[in-house]
Short mmCIF file of C-alpha atoms in Angstrom, two decimals:
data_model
loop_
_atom_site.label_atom_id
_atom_site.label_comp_id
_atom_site.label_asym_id
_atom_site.label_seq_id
_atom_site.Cartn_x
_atom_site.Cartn_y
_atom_site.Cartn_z
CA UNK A 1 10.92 0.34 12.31
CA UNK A 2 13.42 -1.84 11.08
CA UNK A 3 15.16 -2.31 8.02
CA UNK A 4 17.66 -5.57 6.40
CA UNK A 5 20.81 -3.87 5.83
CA UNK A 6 23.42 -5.49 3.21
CA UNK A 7 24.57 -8.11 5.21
CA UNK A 8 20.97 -9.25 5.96
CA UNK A 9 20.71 -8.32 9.45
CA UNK A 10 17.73 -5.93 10.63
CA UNK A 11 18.30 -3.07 12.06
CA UNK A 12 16.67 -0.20 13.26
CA UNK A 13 15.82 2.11 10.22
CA UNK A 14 18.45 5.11 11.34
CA UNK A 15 17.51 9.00 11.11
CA UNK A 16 19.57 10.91 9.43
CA UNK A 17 20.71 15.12 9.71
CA UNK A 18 21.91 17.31 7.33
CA UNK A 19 21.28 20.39 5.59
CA UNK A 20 18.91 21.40 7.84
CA UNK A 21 16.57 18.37 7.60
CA UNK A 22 15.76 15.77 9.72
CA UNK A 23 14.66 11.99 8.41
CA UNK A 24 12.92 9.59 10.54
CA UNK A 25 11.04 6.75 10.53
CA UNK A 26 7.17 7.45 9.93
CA UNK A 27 4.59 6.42 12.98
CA UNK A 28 1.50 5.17 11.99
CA UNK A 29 0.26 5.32 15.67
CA UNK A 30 1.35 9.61 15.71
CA UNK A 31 -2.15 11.65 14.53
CA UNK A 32 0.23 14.18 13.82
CA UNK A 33 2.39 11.71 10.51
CA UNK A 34 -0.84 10.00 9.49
CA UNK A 35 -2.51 13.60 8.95
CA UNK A 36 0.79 14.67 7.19
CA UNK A 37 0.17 11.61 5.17
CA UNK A 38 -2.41 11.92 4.12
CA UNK A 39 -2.47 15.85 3.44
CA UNK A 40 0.90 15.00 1.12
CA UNK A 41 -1.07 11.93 -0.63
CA UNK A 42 -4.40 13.79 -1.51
CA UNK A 43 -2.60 17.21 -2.60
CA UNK A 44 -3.38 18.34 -5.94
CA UNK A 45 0.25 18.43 -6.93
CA UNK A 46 0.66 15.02 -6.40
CA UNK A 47 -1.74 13.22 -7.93
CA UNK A 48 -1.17 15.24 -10.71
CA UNK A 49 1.91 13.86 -11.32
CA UNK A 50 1.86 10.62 -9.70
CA UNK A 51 -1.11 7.55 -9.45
CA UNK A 52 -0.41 5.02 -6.67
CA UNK A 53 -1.27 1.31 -6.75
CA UNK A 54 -3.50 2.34 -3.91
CA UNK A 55 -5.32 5.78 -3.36
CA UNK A 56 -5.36 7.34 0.39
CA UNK A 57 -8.46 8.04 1.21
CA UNK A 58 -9.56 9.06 4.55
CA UNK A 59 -7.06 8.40 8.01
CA UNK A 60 -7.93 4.98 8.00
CA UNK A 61 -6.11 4.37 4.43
CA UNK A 62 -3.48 6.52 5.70
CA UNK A 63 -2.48 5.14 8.65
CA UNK A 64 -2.63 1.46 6.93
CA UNK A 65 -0.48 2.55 4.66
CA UNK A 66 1.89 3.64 7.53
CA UNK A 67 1.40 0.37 8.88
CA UNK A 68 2.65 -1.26 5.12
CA UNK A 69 5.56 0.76 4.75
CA UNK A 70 6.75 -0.31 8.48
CA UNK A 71 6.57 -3.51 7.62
CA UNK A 72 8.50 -3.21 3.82
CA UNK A 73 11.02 -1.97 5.65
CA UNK A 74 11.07 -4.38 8.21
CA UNK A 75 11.10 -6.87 5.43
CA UNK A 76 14.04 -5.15 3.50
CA UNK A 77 12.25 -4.43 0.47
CA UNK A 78 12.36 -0.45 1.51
CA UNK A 79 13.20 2.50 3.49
CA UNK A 80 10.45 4.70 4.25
CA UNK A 81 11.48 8.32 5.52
CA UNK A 82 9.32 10.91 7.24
CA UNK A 83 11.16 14.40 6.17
CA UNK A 84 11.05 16.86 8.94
CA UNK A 85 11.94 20.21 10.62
CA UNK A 86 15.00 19.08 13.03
CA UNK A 87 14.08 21.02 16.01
CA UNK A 88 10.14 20.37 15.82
CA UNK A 89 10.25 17.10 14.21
CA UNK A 90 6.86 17.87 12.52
CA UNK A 91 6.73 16.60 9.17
CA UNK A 92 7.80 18.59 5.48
CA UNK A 93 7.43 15.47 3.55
CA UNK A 94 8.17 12.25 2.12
CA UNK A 95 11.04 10.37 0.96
CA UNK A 96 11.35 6.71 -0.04
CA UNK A 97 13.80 3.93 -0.87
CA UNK A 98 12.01 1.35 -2.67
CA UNK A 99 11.88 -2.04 -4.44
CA UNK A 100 14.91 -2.29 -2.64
CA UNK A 101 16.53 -5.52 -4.86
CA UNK A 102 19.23 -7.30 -2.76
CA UNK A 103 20.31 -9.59 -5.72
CA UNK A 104 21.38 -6.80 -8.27
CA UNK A 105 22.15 -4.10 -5.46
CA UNK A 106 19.69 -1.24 -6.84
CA UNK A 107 16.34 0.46 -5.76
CA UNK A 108 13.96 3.29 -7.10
CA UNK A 109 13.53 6.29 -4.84
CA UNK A 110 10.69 8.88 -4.72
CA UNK A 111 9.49 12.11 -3.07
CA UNK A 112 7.03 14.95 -2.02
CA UNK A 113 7.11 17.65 -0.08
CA UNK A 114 3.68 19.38 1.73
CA UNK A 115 2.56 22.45 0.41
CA UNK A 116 3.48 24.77 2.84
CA UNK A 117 7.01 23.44 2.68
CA UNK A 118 7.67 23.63 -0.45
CA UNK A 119 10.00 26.46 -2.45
CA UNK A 120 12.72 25.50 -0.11
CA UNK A 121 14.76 23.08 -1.47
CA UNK A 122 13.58 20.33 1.07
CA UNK A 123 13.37 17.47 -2.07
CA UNK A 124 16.52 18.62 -3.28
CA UNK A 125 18.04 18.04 0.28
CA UNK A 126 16.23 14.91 1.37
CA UNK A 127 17.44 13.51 -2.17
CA UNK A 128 21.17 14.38 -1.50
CA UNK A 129 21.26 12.86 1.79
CA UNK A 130 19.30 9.71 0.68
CA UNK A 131 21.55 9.25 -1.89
CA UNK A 132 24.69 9.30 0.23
CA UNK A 133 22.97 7.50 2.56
CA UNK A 134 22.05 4.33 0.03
CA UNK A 135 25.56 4.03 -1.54
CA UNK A 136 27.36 4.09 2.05
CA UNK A 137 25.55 2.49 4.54
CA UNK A 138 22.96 -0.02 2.32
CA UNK A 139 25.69 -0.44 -0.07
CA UNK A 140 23.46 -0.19 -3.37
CA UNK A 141 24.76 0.13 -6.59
CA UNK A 142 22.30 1.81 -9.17
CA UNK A 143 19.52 4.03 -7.36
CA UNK A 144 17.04 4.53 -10.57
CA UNK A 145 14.46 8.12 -10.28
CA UNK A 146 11.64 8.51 -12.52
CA UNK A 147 8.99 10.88 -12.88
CA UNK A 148 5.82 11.76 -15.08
CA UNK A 149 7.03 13.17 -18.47
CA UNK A 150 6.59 16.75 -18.15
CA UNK A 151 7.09 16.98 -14.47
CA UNK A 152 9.71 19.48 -15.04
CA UNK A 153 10.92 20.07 -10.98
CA UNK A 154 11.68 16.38 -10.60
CA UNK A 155 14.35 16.79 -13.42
CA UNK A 156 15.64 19.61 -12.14
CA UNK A 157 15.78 18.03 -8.68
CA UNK A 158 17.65 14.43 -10.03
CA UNK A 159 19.88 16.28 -12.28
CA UNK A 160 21.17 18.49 -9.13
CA UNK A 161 21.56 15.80 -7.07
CA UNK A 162 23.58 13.79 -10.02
CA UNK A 163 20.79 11.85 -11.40
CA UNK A 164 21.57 11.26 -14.93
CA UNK A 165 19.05 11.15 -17.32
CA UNK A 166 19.01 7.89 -19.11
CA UNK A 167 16.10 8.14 -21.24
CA UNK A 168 11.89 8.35 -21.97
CA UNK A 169 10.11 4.96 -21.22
CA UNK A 170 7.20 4.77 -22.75
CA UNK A 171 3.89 4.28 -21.34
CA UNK A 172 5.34 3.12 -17.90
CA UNK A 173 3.53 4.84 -15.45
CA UNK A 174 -0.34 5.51 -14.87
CA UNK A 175 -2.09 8.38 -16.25
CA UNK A 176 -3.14 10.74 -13.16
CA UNK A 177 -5.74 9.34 -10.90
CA UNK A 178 -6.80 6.15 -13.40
CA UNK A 179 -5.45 2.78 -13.65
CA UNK A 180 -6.53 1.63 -17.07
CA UNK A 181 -4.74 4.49 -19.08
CA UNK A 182 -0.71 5.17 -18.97
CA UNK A 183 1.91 7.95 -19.91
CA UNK A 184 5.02 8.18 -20.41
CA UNK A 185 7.42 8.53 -17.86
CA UNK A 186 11.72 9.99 -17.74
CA UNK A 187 14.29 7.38 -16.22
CA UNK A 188 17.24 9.55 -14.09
CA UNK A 189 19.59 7.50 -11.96
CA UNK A 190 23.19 7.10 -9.99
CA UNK A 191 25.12 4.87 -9.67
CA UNK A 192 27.97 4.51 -6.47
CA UNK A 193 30.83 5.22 -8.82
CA UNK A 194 29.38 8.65 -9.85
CA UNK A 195 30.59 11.98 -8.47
CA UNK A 196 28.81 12.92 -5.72
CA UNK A 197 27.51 16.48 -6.42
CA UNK A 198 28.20 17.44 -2.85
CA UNK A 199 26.11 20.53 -1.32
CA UNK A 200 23.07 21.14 -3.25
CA UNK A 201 21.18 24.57 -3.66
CA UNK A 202 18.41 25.47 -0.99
CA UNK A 203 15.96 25.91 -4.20
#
């Protein structure tokens, strides 16, 4: 998987360690990530709180999806992450750069964690180092976070990772599992000037 870094050049979409978590590039050809994916994308706790432009369905739809996100990064316009254990490499979650925007420098990033993973700070973590991550090596200025109005864990999450909360925008995302209705949704993000909150709680 590659991905266009700031000068325009692709390059291999890098892993990156630390805090105990491993990111990686997803494989649509591995059983093993398009189960995760689709586990993660059908789990009650996400669609509650978040309504794709495309459902995931069965494997097939999951492992097309795979195939997508390979090729939005190898077109620049994202980086896609696979978060895993670092010794087993299986997977703990999700975590992606998108609508990466080369013009004005910014993107939108987004999460989930399985079930069984969660209640261990892996979003918090995966956040951190994605953050650090964006404003070093892909040289991004603004990195915007938003989340379902009400979706109290995300806020908690952006505002420990030095998310700022900028604001409600109203009826910007889609209510949960339609899209013909909409809610309102909370605006965090950081900018490369901002402090960087440095380690970040295991909770």
């Amino acid at each position: 998987m590659t991905l266009v870094n700031r000068h325009g050049t692709a390059t291999p979409l890098p892993e990156l360690r630390a805090d105990g978590l491993l990111l990686r590039p997803w494989d649509p050809e591995s059983e093993t990530d398009v189960e995760a994916w689709l586990r993660g994308r059908t789990d009650p706790e996400f669609t509650r709180w978040n309504t794709p432009l495309r459902f995931t369905a069965d494997r097939d739809t999951a492992r097309d999806q795979l195939r997508a996100a390979v090729q939005n990064a190898a077109e620049g316009a994202a980086a896609p992450y696979c978060v895993a254990d670092p010794r087993t490499r299986q997977p703990l979650g999700h975590i992606g750069v998108n609508v990466i925007n080369r013009v004005m420098n910014t993107a939108r990033v987004g999460y989930w964690v399985l079930p069984e993973a969660r209640g261990h700070g892996i979003a918090t973590r995966a956040l951190a180092v994605t953050a650090r991550w964006v404003f070093t090596d892909l040289g991004l200025h603004r990195l915007e976070l938003d989340h379902a109005v009400g979706h109290d864990a995300s806020c908690r999450i952006a505002e420990r990772c030095g998310f700022r909360y900028e604001g409600t925008l109203r009826g910007a995302m889609w209510e949960a599992g339609r899209h013909d209705a909409y809610r309102d949704m909370h605006l965090h993000a950081r900018l490369a000037g901002d402090p960087d909150p440095g380690p970040v709680a295991r909770r």
